Amino acid sequence: MYDISKIREDFPILSREVYGKPLVYLDNGATTQKPRSVVEAITNEYYSVNANVHRGVHFLSQQATELHEASRETVRRFINARSTNEIIFTRGTTESINLLASSFAESQMQAGDEVIVSTMEHHSDIVPWQLQAAKRGIVIKVIPMNDKGELLQDAYKQLFSEKTKLVCVMHVSNVLGTVNPVKEMIAEAHAHGVPVLVDGAQSVPHMKVDVQDLDADFFAFSGHKVYGPTGVGVLYGKEEWLDKLPPYQGGGEMIQSVSFEKTTFNELPFKFEAGTPDYIGTTALAKALDYVTAIGMDQIAAHEHELTQYAMQRLKQIEGMRIFGEAEHKSSVISFLVGNIHHLDMGTLLDRLGIAVRTGHHCAQPLMQRLGIEGTVRASFGLYNTKEEIDILAAGIERVSRMF
Ligand code: PMP
């Protein structure tokens, strides 16, 4: 049984009001709210365990290290990686992708080599490659999509050449909600001997992810989008790949020995974790993963699927409604525009009704160019949202529409 009222009680912020109205929080694509267990893990660790990890012989340092490394194991289990050596803690998806872009391009790519990305990528999976393109003369190729917001698989297959070195594709679009067929796309890339990075920022919070089943070579996600704290994320990489890649940043933790003549690097995963990690954040992230695991990722996915179906059907009844993203496999993200109402006006007026939605280009300007628009209003649902909130959203949109 999916006990939504009990779940909502775990999130104190959901019962607050804004402008005297009950908060309807529909900006989960940007960040999610945190359950008590996550916030309490942070205060508890600061109050009773805090010490720097990996370096101390003293009791607290060892306890903090145990918590930090236990969190790595929780992440491993959550995405079904083979080994904790394959779990690199980062600041989030953006840092995970930048790490990979830098280390991969430096060691595996030469001028003229190609990376394939998709039309719907987030800026964080485009700009790091553009930085590498400027530095090393690598070439970016783009998978096109149809008007429903699905990547064109035949065109994708045509993009491979002997110069293709990597494919980077998002699992779920933060704008369209499209669930890309990454397992099949990975198999295709592997048939060409090409590894794949999956941006899982918008899939990990909404569905069961198994990196071995996908056969992903690299997989990135952010803690704060899966009910965890800000400032911590993950880069998963197959051990055989991570072994081949050079460190991203230099400093403490990532070395074995340092002299001015020669420095040797630490083993995985520490080779990629220079400096003091956010060990409080990793504990809290593990709590968040425990939280969603206890509810069940399949149960969360089913609940959100029902919400999305309901919302699609409800919003489509509104006059002048244009929905962007009608893929067959769609996650709980709905982007829309109504008539000629500017997305910013719609978002601002909905906000006055207590409804938090996102407006703008959603860090996907190339996708906006493909859609021929400047931005959208985006409602994105999480495990605690309800049909009543969707009714409030629909009534709010209708009310704003009448004003124009
Ligand atoms: N990729 C996707 C698909 C996203 O939705 C986001 C966040 N909007 C990111 C990457 C970047 O995540 P972060 O800001 O947590 O690094």
Short mmCIF file of C-alpha atoms and ligand atoms in Angstrom, two decimals:
data_model
loop_
_atom_site.label_atom_id
_atom_site.label_comp_id
_atom_site.label_asym_id
_atom_site.label_seq_id
_atom_site.Cartn_x
_atom_site.Cartn_y
_atom_site.Cartn_z
CA MET A 1 0.00 0.00 0.00
CA TYR A 2 1.33 3.41 -0.99
CA ASP A 3 0.53 5.49 2.08
CA ILE A 4 0.83 8.99 0.70
CA SER A 5 -0.25 10.84 3.87
CA LYS A 6 2.32 8.97 5.91
CA ILE A 7 4.97 9.72 3.29
CA ARG A 8 4.08 13.42 3.28
CA GLU A 9 4.50 13.55 7.04
CA ASP A 10 8.14 12.64 6.55
CA PHE A 11 8.67 15.94 4.69
CA PRO A 12 8.00 18.86 7.08
CA ILE A 13 8.36 21.49 4.34
CA LEU A 14 5.31 20.13 2.50
CA SER A 15 2.99 21.39 5.20
CA ARG A 16 4.15 25.01 5.03
CA GLU A 17 2.25 27.78 3.32
CA VAL A 18 3.40 30.35 0.77
CA TYR A 19 1.44 33.60 0.35
CA GLY A 20 -1.09 32.16 2.78
CA LYS A 21 -1.74 29.17 0.50
CA PRO A 22 -0.72 25.55 1.02
CA LEU A 23 2.51 24.86 -0.82
CA VAL A 24 2.12 22.73 -3.95
CA TYR A 25 5.67 21.75 -4.76
CA LEU A 26 6.00 20.67 -8.38
CA ASP A 27 9.65 21.54 -9.02
CA ASN A 28 11.13 18.17 -8.20
CA GLY A 29 13.13 18.08 -11.42
CA ALA A 30 15.19 20.97 -10.08
CA THR A 31 15.54 19.58 -6.58
CA THR A 32 13.54 17.40 -4.23
CA GLN A 33 12.52 18.01 -0.62
CA LYS A 34 14.22 16.05 2.14
CA PRO A 35 12.70 13.57 4.57
CA ARG A 36 13.43 13.92 8.29
CA SER A 37 15.80 10.94 8.26
CA VAL A 38 18.12 12.75 5.82
CA VAL A 39 18.16 16.03 7.75
CA GLU A 40 18.60 14.18 11.04
CA ALA A 41 21.53 12.20 9.63
CA ILE A 42 23.27 15.51 8.95
CA THR A 43 22.74 16.98 12.43
CA ASN A 44 23.49 13.67 14.16
CA GLU A 45 26.80 13.27 12.40
CA TYR A 46 27.85 16.85 13.09
CA TYR A 47 26.82 16.55 16.74
CA SER A 48 28.32 13.17 17.50
CA VAL A 49 30.77 11.84 14.94
CA ASN A 50 32.30 14.70 12.97
CA ALA A 51 35.99 14.21 12.09
CA ASN A 52 37.92 14.17 8.84
CA VAL A 53 37.83 10.82 7.09
CA HIS A 54 40.62 8.44 6.02
CA ARG A 55 43.35 10.34 7.84
CA GLY A 56 42.95 9.91 11.55
CA VAL A 57 43.92 7.12 13.89
CA HIS A 58 41.50 8.48 16.45
CA PHE A 59 38.09 7.08 17.26
CA LEU A 60 35.93 9.77 15.64
CA SER A 61 37.89 9.76 12.41
CA GLN A 62 37.54 6.02 12.14
CA GLN A 63 33.82 6.17 12.84
CA ALA A 64 33.32 8.95 10.26
CA THR A 65 35.34 6.91 7.75
CA GLU A 66 33.19 3.85 8.40
CA LEU A 67 30.02 5.88 7.80
CA HIS A 68 31.44 7.40 4.62
CA GLU A 69 32.55 4.05 3.21
CA ALA A 70 29.28 2.38 4.25
CA SER A 71 27.52 5.06 2.18
CA ARG A 72 29.62 4.10 -0.82
CA GLU A 73 28.40 0.53 -0.35
CA THR A 74 24.79 1.79 -0.14
CA VAL A 75 25.24 3.61 -3.45
CA ARG A 76 26.85 0.53 -5.00
CA ARG A 77 23.92 -1.62 -3.97
CA PHE A 78 21.39 0.99 -5.07
CA ILE A 79 22.62 1.08 -8.67
CA ASN A 80 23.95 -2.50 -8.60
CA ALA A 81 27.57 -1.70 -9.41
CA ARG A 82 30.03 -4.59 -9.14
CA SER A 83 32.37 -2.94 -6.68
CA THR A 84 32.67 0.12 -4.47
CA ASN A 85 35.82 0.92 -6.49
CA GLU A 86 33.39 1.97 -9.19
CA ILE A 87 31.61 4.59 -7.06
CA ILE A 88 33.25 8.02 -7.17
CA PHE A 89 31.74 10.69 -4.95
CA THR A 90 31.46 14.10 -6.61
CA ARG A 91 29.51 17.31 -6.02
CA GLY A 92 26.75 16.23 -8.40
CA THR A 93 25.95 15.26 -11.96
CA THR A 94 27.66 18.35 -13.33
CA GLU A 95 30.94 17.58 -11.62
CA SER A 96 30.66 13.89 -12.53
CA ILE A 97 30.35 14.75 -16.22
CA ASN A 98 33.10 17.38 -16.09
CA LEU A 99 35.39 14.86 -14.40
CA LEU A 100 34.72 12.32 -17.09
CA ALA A 101 34.95 14.80 -19.97
CA SER A 102 38.30 16.03 -18.73
CA SER A 103 39.88 12.66 -17.89
CA PHE A 104 38.42 10.82 -20.87
CA ALA A 105 39.25 13.44 -23.48
CA GLU A 106 42.76 13.92 -22.08
CA SER A 107 43.63 10.23 -22.22
CA GLN A 108 41.40 8.75 -24.92
CA MET A 109 40.78 11.44 -27.54
CA GLN A 110 42.78 13.31 -30.12
CA ALA A 111 41.94 16.18 -32.47
CA GLY A 112 39.23 15.04 -34.87
CA ASP A 113 37.86 12.33 -32.57
CA GLU A 114 34.11 12.41 -32.03
CA VAL A 115 31.70 12.35 -29.12
CA ILE A 116 27.99 11.74 -29.74
CA VAL A 117 25.47 13.63 -27.60
CA SER A 118 21.72 14.12 -28.04
CA THR A 119 19.57 17.12 -28.95
CA MET A 120 17.84 17.00 -25.59
CA GLU A 121 20.98 17.02 -23.40
CA HIS A 122 21.24 19.27 -20.38
CA HIS A 123 23.92 21.98 -20.68
CA SER A 124 25.99 19.96 -18.22
CA ASP A 125 26.37 17.25 -20.87
CA ILE A 126 27.09 19.70 -23.70
CA VAL A 127 29.34 22.46 -22.39
CA PRO A 128 32.01 20.16 -20.85
CA TRP A 129 32.40 18.63 -24.33
CA GLN A 130 32.55 22.06 -25.92
CA LEU A 131 35.33 22.99 -23.49
CA GLN A 132 37.20 19.86 -24.58
CA ALA A 133 36.45 20.68 -28.22
CA ALA A 134 38.04 24.11 -27.78
CA LYS A 135 41.06 22.62 -26.00
CA ARG A 136 41.69 19.51 -28.07
CA GLY A 137 39.79 19.89 -31.33
CA ILE A 138 37.38 17.04 -30.68
CA VAL A 139 34.11 17.03 -32.64
CA ILE A 140 30.56 16.89 -31.20
CA LYS A 141 27.89 15.02 -33.14
CA VAL A 142 24.21 15.32 -32.24
CA ILE A 143 21.43 12.70 -32.22
CA PRO A 144 18.25 14.30 -33.64
CA MET A 145 14.74 13.74 -32.27
CA ASN A 146 11.16 13.64 -33.55
CA ASP A 147 8.35 16.03 -32.59
CA LYS A 148 7.14 13.73 -29.82
CA GLY A 149 10.52 14.12 -28.17
CA GLU A 150 12.01 10.72 -29.00
CA LEU A 151 15.58 10.29 -30.21
CA LEU A 152 15.79 9.00 -33.77
CA GLN A 153 17.45 5.64 -33.41
CA ASP A 154 18.22 5.17 -37.11
CA ALA A 155 19.93 8.54 -37.27
CA TYR A 156 21.83 7.63 -34.10
CA LYS A 157 23.22 4.49 -35.74
CA GLN A 158 24.38 6.57 -38.71
CA LEU A 159 26.46 8.87 -36.49
CA PHE A 160 29.10 6.28 -35.67
CA SER A 161 32.42 6.44 -37.47
CA GLU A 162 35.88 5.08 -36.76
CA LYS A 163 36.52 8.38 -34.96
CA THR A 164 33.67 7.93 -32.45
CA LYS A 165 35.15 7.58 -28.97
CA LEU A 166 32.19 8.10 -26.62
CA VAL A 167 28.39 8.42 -26.53
CA CYS A 168 26.79 10.68 -23.89
CA VAL A 169 23.07 10.49 -23.45
CA MET A 170 20.56 11.34 -20.76
CA HIS A 171 18.47 8.53 -19.32
CA VAL A 172 15.43 10.77 -18.78
CA SER A 173 14.92 14.27 -20.19
CA ASN A 174 14.48 16.99 -17.57
CA VAL A 175 12.27 18.92 -20.03
CA LEU A 176 10.31 16.34 -22.03
CA GLY A 177 10.24 13.51 -19.54
CA THR A 178 11.30 11.16 -22.34
CA VAL A 179 12.78 7.92 -21.05
CA ASN A 180 15.46 7.18 -23.62
CA PRO A 181 16.09 3.54 -24.59
CA VAL A 182 19.57 3.71 -23.12
CA LYS A 183 20.01 -0.05 -22.80
CA GLU A 184 19.53 -0.48 -26.55
CA MET A 185 21.62 2.63 -27.30
CA ILE A 186 24.45 1.25 -25.18
CA ALA A 187 24.28 -2.10 -26.98
CA GLU A 188 24.51 -0.24 -30.29
CA ALA A 189 27.53 1.78 -29.13
CA HIS A 190 29.23 -1.36 -27.80
CA ALA A 191 28.73 -3.02 -31.20
CA HIS A 192 30.97 -0.21 -32.49
CA GLY A 193 33.40 -0.65 -29.58
CA VAL A 194 32.35 2.69 -28.10
CA PRO A 195 31.67 3.28 -24.37
CA VAL A 196 28.66 5.24 -23.09
CA LEU A 197 28.11 7.82 -20.36
CA VAL A 198 24.52 8.00 -19.10
CA ASP A 199 23.31 11.17 -17.38
CA GLY A 200 21.02 9.65 -14.77
CA ALA A 201 20.12 12.88 -12.94
CA GLN A 202 16.44 12.46 -13.80
CA SER A 203 16.16 8.68 -13.78
CA VAL A 204 17.64 7.66 -10.42
CA PRO A 205 14.88 9.45 -8.44
CA HIS A 206 12.09 7.84 -10.44
CA MET A 207 12.93 4.27 -11.42
CA LYS A 208 15.07 1.29 -10.52
CA VAL A 209 18.49 1.70 -12.13
CA ASP A 210 20.83 -1.24 -12.62
CA VAL A 211 24.09 -0.16 -14.21
CA GLN A 212 25.09 -3.76 -14.95
CA ASP A 213 21.80 -4.52 -16.64
CA LEU A 214 22.14 -1.34 -18.72
CA ASP A 215 25.81 -2.22 -19.28
CA ALA A 216 26.58 1.50 -18.87
CA ASP A 217 30.28 2.31 -18.86
CA PHE A 218 29.73 5.53 -16.89
CA PHE A 219 26.65 6.79 -15.06
CA ALA A 220 26.19 10.14 -13.29
CA PHE A 221 23.59 11.38 -10.81
CA SER A 222 23.00 14.01 -8.11
CA GLY A 223 22.02 13.36 -4.50
CA HIS A 224 19.74 16.38 -4.17
CA LYS A 225 17.36 15.17 -6.88
CA VAL A 226 16.83 11.86 -5.09
CA TYR A 227 15.76 13.32 -1.72
CA GLY A 228 19.37 13.61 -0.52
CA PRO A 229 21.45 16.65 0.37
CA THR A 230 22.88 19.24 -1.99
CA GLY A 231 26.57 19.13 -2.82
CA VAL A 232 27.03 15.39 -3.25
CA GLY A 233 26.65 13.18 -6.29
CA VAL A 234 28.09 10.12 -7.94
CA LEU A 235 30.06 9.08 -10.96
CA TYR A 236 29.85 5.35 -11.56
CA GLY A 237 32.44 3.94 -13.93
CA LYS A 238 33.38 0.40 -14.87
CA GLU A 239 36.59 -0.42 -13.06
CA GLU A 240 38.43 -1.30 -16.27
CA TRP A 241 37.64 2.18 -17.60
CA LEU A 242 38.38 4.12 -14.42
CA ASP A 243 41.73 2.34 -14.18
CA LYS A 244 42.65 3.74 -17.58
CA LEU A 245 41.71 7.34 -16.85
CA PRO A 246 43.99 9.95 -15.25
CA PRO A 247 42.99 11.87 -12.09
CA TYR A 248 40.80 14.93 -12.53
CA GLN A 249 42.08 17.04 -9.63
CA GLY A 250 45.25 16.78 -7.58
CA GLY A 251 45.59 17.09 -3.82
CA GLY A 252 45.25 15.06 -0.65
CA GLU A 253 43.49 11.66 -0.64
CA MET A 254 44.18 10.95 -4.30
CA ILE A 255 47.90 10.20 -3.87
CA GLN A 256 49.94 7.25 -2.65
CA SER A 257 53.19 9.17 -2.25
CA VAL A 258 54.38 12.61 -3.24
CA SER A 259 57.86 13.95 -3.83
CA PHE A 260 58.98 16.80 -6.04
CA GLU A 261 60.49 14.23 -8.38
CA LYS A 262 57.61 11.76 -8.62
CA THR A 263 54.06 11.38 -7.34
CA THR A 264 52.10 8.14 -7.46
CA PHE A 265 48.33 8.05 -7.35
CA ASN A 266 46.02 6.29 -4.95
CA GLU A 267 43.92 3.35 -6.07
CA LEU A 268 40.23 3.48 -7.01
CA PRO A 269 38.01 5.14 -6.05
CA PHE A 270 40.28 7.58 -4.19
CA LYS A 271 42.30 8.46 -7.30
CA PHE A 272 39.35 10.65 -8.34
CA GLU A 273 38.54 12.11 -4.93
CA ALA A 274 41.07 14.85 -4.18
CA GLY A 275 40.63 16.71 -0.90
CA THR A 276 38.24 16.26 1.99
CA PRO A 277 35.06 14.69 0.65
CA ASP A 278 31.60 15.78 1.76
CA TYR A 279 31.47 12.85 4.18
CA ILE A 280 28.44 14.28 6.00
CA GLY A 281 26.70 14.58 2.64
CA THR A 282 27.50 11.00 1.69
CA THR A 283 25.97 9.71 4.94
CA ALA A 284 22.84 11.75 4.24
CA LEU A 285 22.74 10.55 0.64
CA ALA A 286 22.83 6.95 1.86
CA LYS A 287 19.89 7.76 4.18
CA ALA A 288 17.97 9.14 1.20
CA LEU A 289 18.65 6.00 -0.82
CA ASP A 290 17.56 3.88 2.15
CA TYR A 291 14.41 5.98 2.34
CA VAL A 292 13.36 5.46 -1.29
CA THR A 293 14.40 1.80 -1.13
CA ALA A 294 12.13 1.27 1.87
CA ILE A 295 9.17 2.68 -0.09
CA GLY A 296 10.29 0.70 -3.16
CA MET A 297 11.50 2.19 -6.46
CA ASP A 298 8.85 0.22 -8.36
CA GLN A 299 6.13 1.58 -6.08
CA ILE A 300 7.45 5.12 -6.55
CA ALA A 301 7.55 4.63 -10.32
CA ALA A 302 3.97 3.30 -10.35
CA HIS A 303 2.70 6.18 -8.19
CA GLU A 304 4.40 8.79 -10.37
CA HIS A 305 3.21 7.09 -13.56
CA GLU A 306 -0.37 7.34 -12.35
CA LEU A 307 0.14 11.01 -11.46
CA THR A 308 1.66 11.75 -14.86
CA GLN A 309 -1.15 10.01 -16.75
CA TYR A 310 -3.69 11.91 -14.70
CA ALA A 311 -1.92 15.24 -15.19
CA MET A 312 -1.49 14.74 -18.95
CA GLN A 313 -5.17 14.00 -19.34
CA ARG A 314 -6.20 16.86 -17.02
CA LEU A 315 -3.92 19.49 -18.60
CA LYS A 316 -4.88 18.53 -22.15
CA GLN A 317 -8.44 19.64 -21.38
CA ILE A 318 -7.24 23.22 -20.92
CA GLU A 319 -7.85 25.50 -23.90
CA GLY A 320 -4.72 26.53 -25.75
CA MET A 321 -2.57 23.92 -23.95
CA ARG A 322 0.59 22.83 -25.76
CA ILE A 323 2.53 20.00 -24.15
CA PHE A 324 6.17 19.40 -25.11
CA GLY A 325 7.16 15.77 -24.80
CA GLU A 326 4.71 13.04 -25.72
CA ALA A 327 7.11 10.13 -25.91
CA GLU A 328 5.70 6.68 -25.45
CA HIS A 329 7.95 6.17 -22.44
CA LYS A 330 7.62 9.26 -20.34
CA SER A 331 8.66 10.07 -16.79
CA SER A 332 6.95 12.47 -14.38
CA VAL A 333 7.89 15.74 -16.08
CA ILE A 334 5.40 17.88 -18.00
CA SER A 335 6.52 20.94 -19.96
CA PHE A 336 3.87 23.19 -21.41
CA LEU A 337 2.77 26.56 -22.75
CA VAL A 338 -0.76 27.93 -22.87
CA GLY A 339 -1.86 30.18 -25.77
CA ASN A 340 0.41 33.20 -26.00
CA ILE A 341 1.07 33.42 -22.28
CA HIS A 342 4.76 33.83 -21.57
CA HIS A 343 6.18 31.01 -19.45
CA LEU A 344 7.52 33.49 -16.92
CA ASP A 345 4.08 35.13 -16.48
CA MET A 346 2.45 31.74 -16.04
CA GLY A 347 5.08 30.65 -13.51
CA THR A 348 4.91 33.90 -11.55
CA LEU A 349 1.12 33.84 -11.30
CA LEU A 350 1.03 30.14 -10.37
CA ASP A 351 3.54 30.93 -7.65
CA ARG A 352 1.07 33.45 -6.17
CA LEU A 353 -1.36 30.56 -5.86
CA GLY A 354 1.20 28.58 -3.90
CA ILE A 355 2.23 26.40 -6.85
CA ALA A 356 5.97 26.01 -7.38
CA VAL A 357 6.84 25.19 -11.00
CA ARG A 358 9.94 25.85 -13.05
CA THR A 359 10.02 28.26 -15.99
CA GLY A 360 12.62 28.97 -18.66
CA HIS A 361 14.93 26.93 -20.85
CA HIS A 362 15.73 24.37 -18.13
CA CYS A 363 19.43 24.37 -19.07
CA ALA A 364 18.55 22.87 -22.43
CA GLN A 365 18.76 25.75 -24.90
CA PRO A 366 19.64 23.54 -27.90
CA LEU A 367 16.44 21.59 -27.18
CA MET A 368 14.47 24.85 -27.00
CA GLN A 369 15.93 25.78 -30.41
CA ARG A 370 14.79 22.42 -31.78
CA LEU A 371 11.28 23.03 -30.40
CA GLY A 372 11.28 26.60 -31.75
CA ILE A 373 10.50 28.16 -28.36
CA GLU A 374 12.35 30.14 -25.71
CA GLY A 375 11.15 28.28 -22.70
CA THR A 376 8.35 26.34 -21.06
CA VAL A 377 6.56 26.00 -17.77
CA ARG A 378 7.56 22.69 -16.20
CA ALA A 379 5.73 20.70 -13.56
CA SER A 380 7.70 17.73 -12.27
CA PHE A 381 6.35 15.27 -9.73
CA GLY A 382 7.98 13.39 -6.91
CA LEU A 383 7.05 10.51 -4.67
CA TYR A 384 5.01 12.76 -2.32
CA ASN A 385 2.82 14.53 -4.89
CA THR A 386 -0.92 13.87 -5.09
CA LYS A 387 -3.78 14.03 -7.59
CA GLU A 388 -5.28 16.83 -5.51
CA GLU A 389 -2.15 18.87 -6.19
CA ILE A 390 -2.57 18.23 -9.91
CA ASP A 391 -6.17 19.46 -9.65
CA ILE A 392 -4.86 22.62 -7.96
CA LEU A 393 -2.30 23.02 -10.76
CA ALA A 394 -4.94 22.58 -13.47
CA ALA A 395 -7.33 25.01 -11.77
CA GLY A 396 -4.43 27.47 -11.35
CA ILE A 397 -3.50 27.30 -15.03
CA GLU A 398 -7.14 27.85 -15.98
CA ARG A 399 -7.37 30.83 -13.67
CA VAL A 400 -4.19 32.41 -15.08
CA SER A 401 -5.42 31.74 -18.64
CA ARG A 402 -8.67 33.58 -17.94
CA MET A 403 -6.69 36.63 -16.79
CA PHE A 404 -5.01 36.93 -20.20
N1 PMP B 1 21.44 16.52 -16.09
C1 PMP B 1 20.11 16.59 -15.99
C2 PMP B 1 19.26 15.76 -16.88
C3 PMP B 1 19.54 17.44 -15.05
O1 PMP B 1 18.20 17.54 -14.97
C4 PMP B 1 20.36 18.21 -14.21
C5 PMP B 1 19.78 19.17 -13.18
N2 PMP B 1 18.78 20.00 -13.70
C6 PMP B 1 21.75 18.08 -14.34
C7 PMP B 1 22.24 17.22 -15.28
C8 PMP B 1 22.69 18.83 -13.48
O2 PMP B 1 22.60 18.39 -12.17
P1 PMP B 1 23.34 19.17 -10.98
O3 PMP B 1 22.96 20.61 -11.13
O4 PMP B 1 22.82 18.54 -9.75
O5 PMP B 1 24.81 18.95 -11.17
#
